[in-house]
């Protein structure tokens, strides 16, 4: 398995500084938060996109994926949502990364059947475009579909190899699933895995890896047992919790913790 971190932990940081952090602390890749607040987002032009791809190549760091904010199960017309996903796919293609992240984002007023059908319809339409671009759309275990069992209802309806899953270990744990259950459900669709740590189900303030209650050792053990060789990406939610310690001072210990878990699971 290869290790990465998300720029959600270093909001607004210029890309050269992000890549320097990855190199100095021994991370193989970076997930970019693709939001207008950040240096890299779907609104940048062809020249900027070429520069971003060149910077990653020069640094020897891989771009794991783009974390977008499209909510594919949300109420409303399909057109704007599909267009938002396509713009993410275009950016991923231009930057040379294989994955884009989307959220479920159903409204509490929607029935489960309606939300699943809407998400599957939109993802199925976007999948054809993503296939042409060589990009895979990943539905994150999050919000309205935080359990793996929720996500696979949608993915099973889509049935397209260019639509898969992003396993956020916090959300499946909050949903009451064990890592072995989550992996068993998501494994046919799995793009990569987001790891993090928190104090409790009631307090999701981000903590250094290993300092909280999330079953990271069990997750890594399950992945290792099944010879899964994808990305573990640390999503430290500094953007939403401004008072937590800065990610740069935690990166070294975080990599060591994940490396130790990998060694123990092997």
mmCIF file of C-alpha atoms in Angstrom:
data_model
loop_
_atom_site.group_PDB
_atom_site.id
_atom_site.type_symbol
_atom_site.label_atom_id
_atom_site.label_comp_id
_atom_site.label_asym_id
_atom_site.label_seq_id
_atom_site.Cartn_x
_atom_site.Cartn_y
_atom_site.Cartn_z
ATOM 1 C CA UNK A 1 0.000 0.000 0.000
ATOM 2 C CA UNK A 2 1.095 3.564 -0.732
ATOM 3 C CA UNK A 3 0.619 6.538 1.586
ATOM 4 C CA UNK A 4 -0.860 9.936 0.765
ATOM 5 C CA UNK A 5 -2.473 12.906 2.474
ATOM 6 C CA UNK A 6 -5.290 15.247 1.493
ATOM 7 C CA UNK A 7 -4.892 18.992 1.078
ATOM 8 C CA UNK A 8 -8.013 19.359 3.254
ATOM 9 C CA UNK A 9 -5.390 19.336 6.020
ATOM 10 C CA UNK A 10 -3.445 22.283 4.593
ATOM 11 C CA UNK A 11 -6.192 24.595 3.290
ATOM 12 C CA UNK A 12 -5.051 27.084 0.679
ATOM 13 C CA UNK A 13 -1.401 26.000 0.757
ATOM 14 C CA UNK A 14 0.386 26.609 -2.577
ATOM 15 C CA UNK A 15 1.065 23.433 -4.526
ATOM 16 C CA UNK A 16 4.899 23.651 -4.378
ATOM 17 C CA UNK A 17 4.672 23.708 -0.573
ATOM 18 C CA UNK A 18 2.261 20.756 -0.566
ATOM 19 C CA UNK A 19 4.609 18.707 -2.734
ATOM 20 C CA UNK A 20 7.558 19.670 -0.551
ATOM 21 C CA UNK A 21 5.721 18.396 2.519
ATOM 22 C CA UNK A 22 4.992 15.092 0.801
ATOM 23 C CA UNK A 23 8.628 14.656 -0.216
ATOM 24 C CA UNK A 24 10.112 15.634 3.140
ATOM 25 C CA UNK A 25 7.799 13.393 5.160
ATOM 26 C CA UNK A 26 7.916 10.341 2.925
ATOM 27 C CA UNK A 27 4.432 10.308 1.380
ATOM 28 C CA UNK A 28 4.053 8.829 -2.072
ATOM 29 C CA UNK A 29 1.035 10.874 -3.129
ATOM 30 C CA UNK A 30 -1.389 13.725 -2.500
ATOM 31 C CA UNK A 31 -5.147 14.017 -2.841
ATOM 32 C CA UNK A 32 -6.139 17.504 -3.977
ATOM 33 C CA UNK A 33 -9.253 19.161 -2.595
ATOM 34 C CA UNK A 34 -10.830 20.460 -5.820
ATOM 35 C CA UNK A 35 -12.637 23.497 -4.443
ATOM 36 C CA UNK A 36 -12.501 27.165 -5.541
ATOM 37 C CA UNK A 37 -10.852 28.004 -2.193
ATOM 38 C CA UNK A 38 -7.852 25.949 -3.299
ATOM 39 C CA UNK A 39 -5.128 26.565 -5.903
ATOM 40 C CA UNK A 40 -6.343 23.661 -8.069
ATOM 41 C CA UNK A 41 -10.025 23.416 -9.027
ATOM 42 C CA UNK A 42 -12.140 22.953 -12.170
ATOM 43 C CA UNK A 43 -12.031 26.684 -12.945
ATOM 44 C CA UNK A 44 -8.308 26.813 -13.757
ATOM 45 C CA UNK A 45 -7.271 27.003 -17.402
ATOM 46 C CA UNK A 46 -5.235 24.720 -19.687
ATOM 47 C CA UNK A 47 -1.924 26.411 -18.926
ATOM 48 C CA UNK A 48 -2.377 26.120 -15.169
ATOM 49 C CA UNK A 49 -3.408 22.498 -15.537
ATOM 50 C CA UNK A 50 -0.278 21.706 -17.495
ATOM 51 C CA UNK A 51 1.815 23.433 -14.825
ATOM 52 C CA UNK A 52 0.184 21.385 -12.041
ATOM 53 C CA UNK A 53 0.838 18.112 -13.856
ATOM 54 C CA UNK A 54 4.443 19.142 -14.475
ATOM 55 C CA UNK A 55 4.976 20.072 -10.814
ATOM 56 C CA UNK A 56 3.783 16.663 -9.640
ATOM 57 C CA UNK A 57 6.025 14.918 -12.155
ATOM 58 C CA UNK A 58 9.069 16.989 -11.211
ATOM 59 C CA UNK A 59 8.502 16.287 -7.506
ATOM 60 C CA UNK A 60 8.100 12.548 -8.030
ATOM 61 C CA UNK A 61 4.794 12.635 -6.166
ATOM 62 C CA UNK A 62 1.615 11.025 -7.494
ATOM 63 C CA UNK A 63 -1.721 12.799 -7.677
ATOM 64 C CA UNK A 64 -4.015 10.245 -6.049
ATOM 65 C CA UNK A 65 -7.302 11.889 -6.951
ATOM 66 C CA UNK A 66 -9.465 14.984 -6.874
ATOM 67 C CA UNK A 67 -11.828 15.430 -3.934
ATOM 68 C CA UNK A 68 -14.870 17.090 -5.448
ATOM 69 C CA UNK A 69 -18.107 18.188 -3.812
ATOM 70 C CA UNK A 70 -20.800 17.057 -6.238
ATOM 71 C CA UNK A 71 -23.734 15.509 -4.326
ATOM 72 C CA UNK A 72 -25.091 12.974 -6.732
ATOM 73 C CA UNK A 73 -28.207 11.961 -4.775
ATOM 74 C CA UNK A 74 -29.356 15.502 -3.975
ATOM 75 C CA UNK A 75 -32.797 16.674 -5.135
ATOM 76 C CA UNK A 76 -33.039 18.786 -8.274
ATOM 77 C CA UNK A 77 -32.398 18.542 -11.985
ATOM 78 C CA UNK A 78 -29.850 16.038 -13.229
ATOM 79 C CA UNK A 79 -28.194 18.386 -15.704
ATOM 80 C CA UNK A 80 -26.242 20.701 -13.376
ATOM 81 C CA UNK A 81 -25.062 17.809 -11.213
ATOM 82 C CA UNK A 82 -23.861 15.755 -14.182
ATOM 83 C CA UNK A 83 -22.090 18.816 -15.552
ATOM 84 C CA UNK A 84 -20.338 19.355 -12.211
ATOM 85 C CA UNK A 85 -19.070 15.782 -12.274
ATOM 86 C CA UNK A 86 -17.951 16.115 -15.892
ATOM 87 C CA UNK A 87 -15.937 19.219 -15.054
ATOM 88 C CA UNK A 88 -14.181 17.269 -12.314
ATOM 89 C CA UNK A 89 -13.523 14.436 -14.744
ATOM 90 C CA UNK A 90 -12.075 16.875 -17.292
ATOM 91 C CA UNK A 91 -9.721 18.299 -14.673
ATOM 92 C CA UNK A 92 -8.644 14.819 -13.566
ATOM 93 C CA UNK A 93 -7.942 13.847 -17.171
ATOM 94 C CA UNK A 94 -5.870 16.962 -17.769
ATOM 95 C CA UNK A 95 -3.874 16.446 -14.565
ATOM 96 C CA UNK A 96 -3.349 12.735 -15.201
ATOM 97 C CA UNK A 97 -5.062 11.385 -12.080
ATOM 98 C CA UNK A 98 -7.349 8.333 -12.217
ATOM 99 C CA UNK A 99 -9.978 9.254 -9.606
ATOM 100 C CA UNK A 100 -12.540 11.914 -8.720
ATOM 101 C CA UNK A 101 -14.483 11.840 -5.457
ATOM 102 C CA UNK A 102 -18.203 12.630 -5.220
ATOM 103 C CA UNK A 103 -20.573 12.630 -2.244
ATOM 104 C CA UNK A 104 -24.025 11.020 -2.002
ATOM 105 C CA UNK A 105 -25.655 14.066 -0.367
ATOM 106 C CA UNK A 106 -29.277 12.932 -0.299
ATOM 107 C CA UNK A 107 -31.793 15.123 1.485
ATOM 108 C CA UNK A 108 -33.314 13.723 4.705
ATOM 109 C CA UNK A 109 -36.758 14.215 3.163
ATOM 110 C CA UNK A 110 -35.966 11.830 0.278
ATOM 111 C CA UNK A 111 -36.866 8.176 0.489
ATOM 112 C CA UNK A 112 -33.964 5.738 0.345
ATOM 113 C CA UNK A 113 -35.247 4.310 -2.929
ATOM 114 C CA UNK A 114 -35.540 7.725 -4.538
ATOM 115 C CA UNK A 115 -32.072 8.854 -3.432
ATOM 116 C CA UNK A 116 -30.473 5.620 -4.645
ATOM 117 C CA UNK A 117 -32.204 5.846 -8.016
ATOM 118 C CA UNK A 118 -31.238 9.489 -8.555
ATOM 119 C CA UNK A 119 -27.598 8.852 -7.653
ATOM 120 C CA UNK A 120 -27.399 5.754 -9.839
ATOM 121 C CA UNK A 121 -28.965 7.517 -12.825
ATOM 122 C CA UNK A 122 -26.566 10.446 -12.632
ATOM 123 C CA UNK A 123 -23.510 8.295 -12.009
ATOM 124 C CA UNK A 124 -24.463 5.980 -14.855
ATOM 125 C CA UNK A 125 -24.712 8.916 -17.246
ATOM 126 C CA UNK A 126 -21.435 10.453 -16.058
ATOM 127 C CA UNK A 127 -19.699 7.060 -16.208
ATOM 128 C CA UNK A 128 -19.805 6.967 -19.998
ATOM 129 C CA UNK A 129 -18.012 10.296 -20.175
ATOM 130 C CA UNK A 130 -15.533 9.258 -17.476
ATOM 131 C CA UNK A 131 -14.723 6.085 -19.402
ATOM 132 C CA UNK A 132 -13.850 8.132 -22.485
ATOM 133 C CA UNK A 133 -11.558 10.296 -20.323
ATOM 134 C CA UNK A 134 -9.899 7.346 -18.565
ATOM 135 C CA UNK A 135 -11.133 8.504 -15.152
ATOM 136 C CA UNK A 136 -13.044 6.639 -12.439
ATOM 137 C CA UNK A 137 -15.734 8.333 -10.331
ATOM 138 C CA UNK A 138 -15.654 7.260 -6.670
ATOM 139 C CA UNK A 139 -18.701 7.538 -4.420
ATOM 140 C CA UNK A 140 -17.469 8.212 -0.885
ATOM 141 C CA UNK A 141 -19.010 6.523 2.143
ATOM 142 C CA UNK A 142 -20.347 9.779 3.580
ATOM 143 C CA UNK A 143 -23.414 11.694 4.817
ATOM 144 C CA UNK A 144 -26.641 10.001 3.615
ATOM 145 C CA UNK A 145 -24.791 6.849 2.502
ATOM 146 C CA UNK A 146 -22.065 6.547 5.139
ATOM 147 C CA UNK A 147 -22.186 2.753 5.484
ATOM 148 C CA UNK A 148 -20.646 0.515 2.855
ATOM 149 C CA UNK A 149 -23.989 -1.214 2.679
ATOM 150 C CA UNK A 150 -25.577 2.104 1.689
ATOM 151 C CA UNK A 151 -22.991 2.834 -0.983
ATOM 152 C CA UNK A 152 -23.213 -0.541 -2.679
ATOM 153 C CA UNK A 153 -26.956 -0.174 -3.161
ATOM 154 C CA UNK A 154 -26.125 2.684 -5.519
ATOM 155 C CA UNK A 155 -23.048 1.087 -7.062
ATOM 156 C CA UNK A 156 -24.939 -2.106 -7.779
ATOM 157 C CA UNK A 157 -27.583 -0.140 -9.642
ATOM 158 C CA UNK A 158 -24.940 1.679 -11.709
ATOM 159 C CA UNK A 159 -23.006 -1.435 -12.682
ATOM 160 C CA UNK A 160 -20.251 0.423 -14.544
ATOM 161 C CA UNK A 161 -16.533 -0.175 -13.988
ATOM 162 C CA UNK A 162 -15.793 3.558 -14.142
ATOM 163 C CA UNK A 163 -17.879 4.167 -11.026
ATOM 164 C CA UNK A 164 -16.454 2.836 -7.764
ATOM 165 C CA UNK A 165 -16.132 3.533 -4.061
ATOM 166 C CA UNK A 166 -13.967 5.617 -1.769
ATOM 167 C CA UNK A 167 -13.883 4.087 1.707
ATOM 168 C CA UNK A 168 -13.835 6.746 4.429
ATOM 169 C CA UNK A 169 -13.146 4.628 7.515
ATOM 170 C CA UNK A 170 -14.662 7.145 9.922
ATOM 171 C CA UNK A 171 -18.077 7.111 8.298
ATOM 172 C CA UNK A 172 -18.394 3.338 8.026
ATOM 173 C CA UNK A 173 -17.356 3.085 11.699
ATOM 174 C CA UNK A 174 -19.915 5.720 12.696
ATOM 175 C CA UNK A 175 -22.498 3.686 10.795
ATOM 176 C CA UNK A 176 -21.731 0.696 13.028
ATOM 177 C CA UNK A 177 -19.841 -1.453 10.512
ATOM 178 C CA UNK A 178 -16.747 -3.457 11.309
ATOM 179 C CA UNK A 179 -13.794 -3.003 8.903
ATOM 180 C CA UNK A 180 -14.172 -6.581 7.663
ATOM 181 C CA UNK A 181 -17.816 -5.888 6.788
ATOM 182 C CA UNK A 182 -17.001 -2.610 5.036
ATOM 183 C CA UNK A 183 -14.199 -4.152 3.017
ATOM 184 C CA UNK A 184 -16.281 -7.173 1.999
ATOM 185 C CA UNK A 185 -18.984 -4.868 0.638
ATOM 186 C CA UNK A 186 -16.732 -2.307 -1.040
ATOM 187 C CA UNK A 187 -13.879 -4.471 -2.329
ATOM 188 C CA UNK A 188 -15.308 -5.058 -5.847
ATOM 189 C CA UNK A 189 -15.576 -1.280 -6.263
ATOM 190 C CA UNK A 190 -12.730 0.058 -4.139
ATOM 191 C CA UNK A 191 -10.657 2.943 -5.533
ATOM 192 C CA UNK A 192 -8.759 4.005 -2.418
ATOM 193 C CA UNK A 193 -9.142 4.426 1.345
ATOM 194 C CA UNK A 194 -9.291 7.577 3.470
ATOM 195 C CA UNK A 195 -7.936 7.187 6.997
ATOM 196 C CA UNK A 196 -8.202 9.589 9.936
ATOM 197 C CA UNK A 197 -8.692 9.529 13.707
ATOM 198 C CA UNK A 198 -11.183 11.062 16.140
ATOM 199 C CA UNK A 199 -11.855 11.085 19.883
ATOM 200 C CA UNK A 200 -15.314 9.479 19.819
ATOM 201 C CA UNK A 201 -18.539 9.143 17.876
ATOM 202 C CA UNK A 202 -19.738 12.314 19.608
ATOM 203 C CA UNK A 203 -16.517 14.282 19.027
ATOM 204 C CA UNK A 204 -15.184 14.005 15.475
ATOM 205 C CA UNK A 205 -12.508 16.672 15.921
ATOM 206 C CA UNK A 206 -9.483 15.364 13.999
ATOM 207 C CA UNK A 207 -6.646 13.840 16.000
ATOM 208 C CA UNK A 208 -3.167 12.595 15.052
ATOM 209 C CA UNK A 209 -3.310 9.093 13.607
ATOM 210 C CA UNK A 210 -3.313 6.532 16.388
ATOM 211 C CA UNK A 211 -4.490 8.981 19.057
ATOM 212 C CA UNK A 212 -8.198 8.245 18.728
ATOM 213 C CA UNK A 213 -10.746 5.459 18.573
ATOM 214 C CA UNK A 214 -11.009 4.577 14.880
ATOM 215 C CA UNK A 215 -10.052 0.972 14.056
ATOM 216 C CA UNK A 216 -7.122 1.829 11.798
ATOM 217 C CA UNK A 217 -5.142 -1.294 12.701
ATOM 218 C CA UNK A 218 -8.107 -3.497 11.839
ATOM 219 C CA UNK A 219 -8.658 -1.665 8.543
ATOM 220 C CA UNK A 220 -5.021 -2.084 7.504
ATOM 221 C CA UNK A 221 -5.059 -5.726 8.612
ATOM 222 C CA UNK A 222 -8.138 -6.470 6.501
ATOM 223 C CA UNK A 223 -6.624 -4.757 3.469
ATOM 224 C CA UNK A 224 -3.311 -6.566 3.912
ATOM 225 C CA UNK A 225 -4.980 -9.946 4.377
ATOM 226 C CA UNK A 226 -6.664 -9.505 1.007
ATOM 227 C CA UNK A 227 -3.438 -8.290 -0.654
ATOM 228 C CA UNK A 228 -4.986 -4.926 -1.487
ATOM 229 C CA UNK A 229 -2.240 -2.637 -2.799
ATOM 230 C CA UNK A 230 -3.907 0.755 -3.294
ATOM 231 C CA UNK A 231 -3.693 4.094 -1.495
ATOM 232 C CA UNK A 232 -4.145 4.954 2.162
ATOM 233 C CA UNK A 233 -4.863 8.683 2.189
ATOM 234 C CA UNK A 234 -4.871 10.648 5.462
ATOM 235 C CA UNK A 235 -7.767 13.116 5.435
ATOM 236 C CA UNK A 236 -7.076 15.508 8.327
ATOM 237 C CA UNK A 237 -10.017 17.913 8.408
ATOM 238 C CA UNK A 238 -8.137 21.081 9.329
ATOM 239 C CA UNK A 239 -10.352 23.166 7.020
ATOM 240 C CA UNK A 240 -13.389 22.467 9.220
ATOM 241 C CA UNK A 241 -11.547 22.551 12.585
ATOM 242 C CA UNK A 242 -9.296 25.604 12.543
ATOM 243 C CA UNK A 243 -8.075 25.217 16.137
ATOM 244 C CA UNK A 244 -6.514 21.760 15.738
ATOM 245 C CA UNK A 245 -2.701 21.488 15.386
ATOM 246 C CA UNK A 246 -1.292 22.159 11.901
ATOM 247 C CA UNK A 247 -0.984 19.081 9.725
ATOM 248 C CA UNK A 248 2.666 19.693 8.685
ATOM 249 C CA UNK A 249 3.893 19.087 12.220
ATOM 250 C CA UNK A 250 1.949 15.783 12.364
ATOM 251 C CA UNK A 251 2.853 14.318 8.979
ATOM 252 C CA UNK A 252 6.051 12.564 10.027
ATOM 253 C CA UNK A 253 4.480 10.773 12.972
ATOM 254 C CA UNK A 254 1.421 9.944 10.875
ATOM 255 C CA UNK A 255 3.523 8.248 8.221
ATOM 256 C CA UNK A 256 5.406 6.325 10.895
ATOM 257 C CA UNK A 257 2.141 5.164 12.447
ATOM 258 C CA UNK A 258 0.738 3.935 9.125
ATOM 259 C CA UNK A 259 4.038 2.272 8.237
ATOM 260 C CA UNK A 260 4.038 0.492 11.588
ATOM 261 C CA UNK A 261 0.505 -0.769 11.012
ATOM 262 C CA UNK A 262 1.499 -2.016 7.566
ATOM 263 C CA UNK A 263 4.532 -3.818 8.946
ATOM 264 C CA UNK A 264 2.526 -5.417 11.746
ATOM 265 C CA UNK A 265 -0.221 -6.542 9.375
ATOM 266 C CA UNK A 266 2.360 -8.106 7.062
#
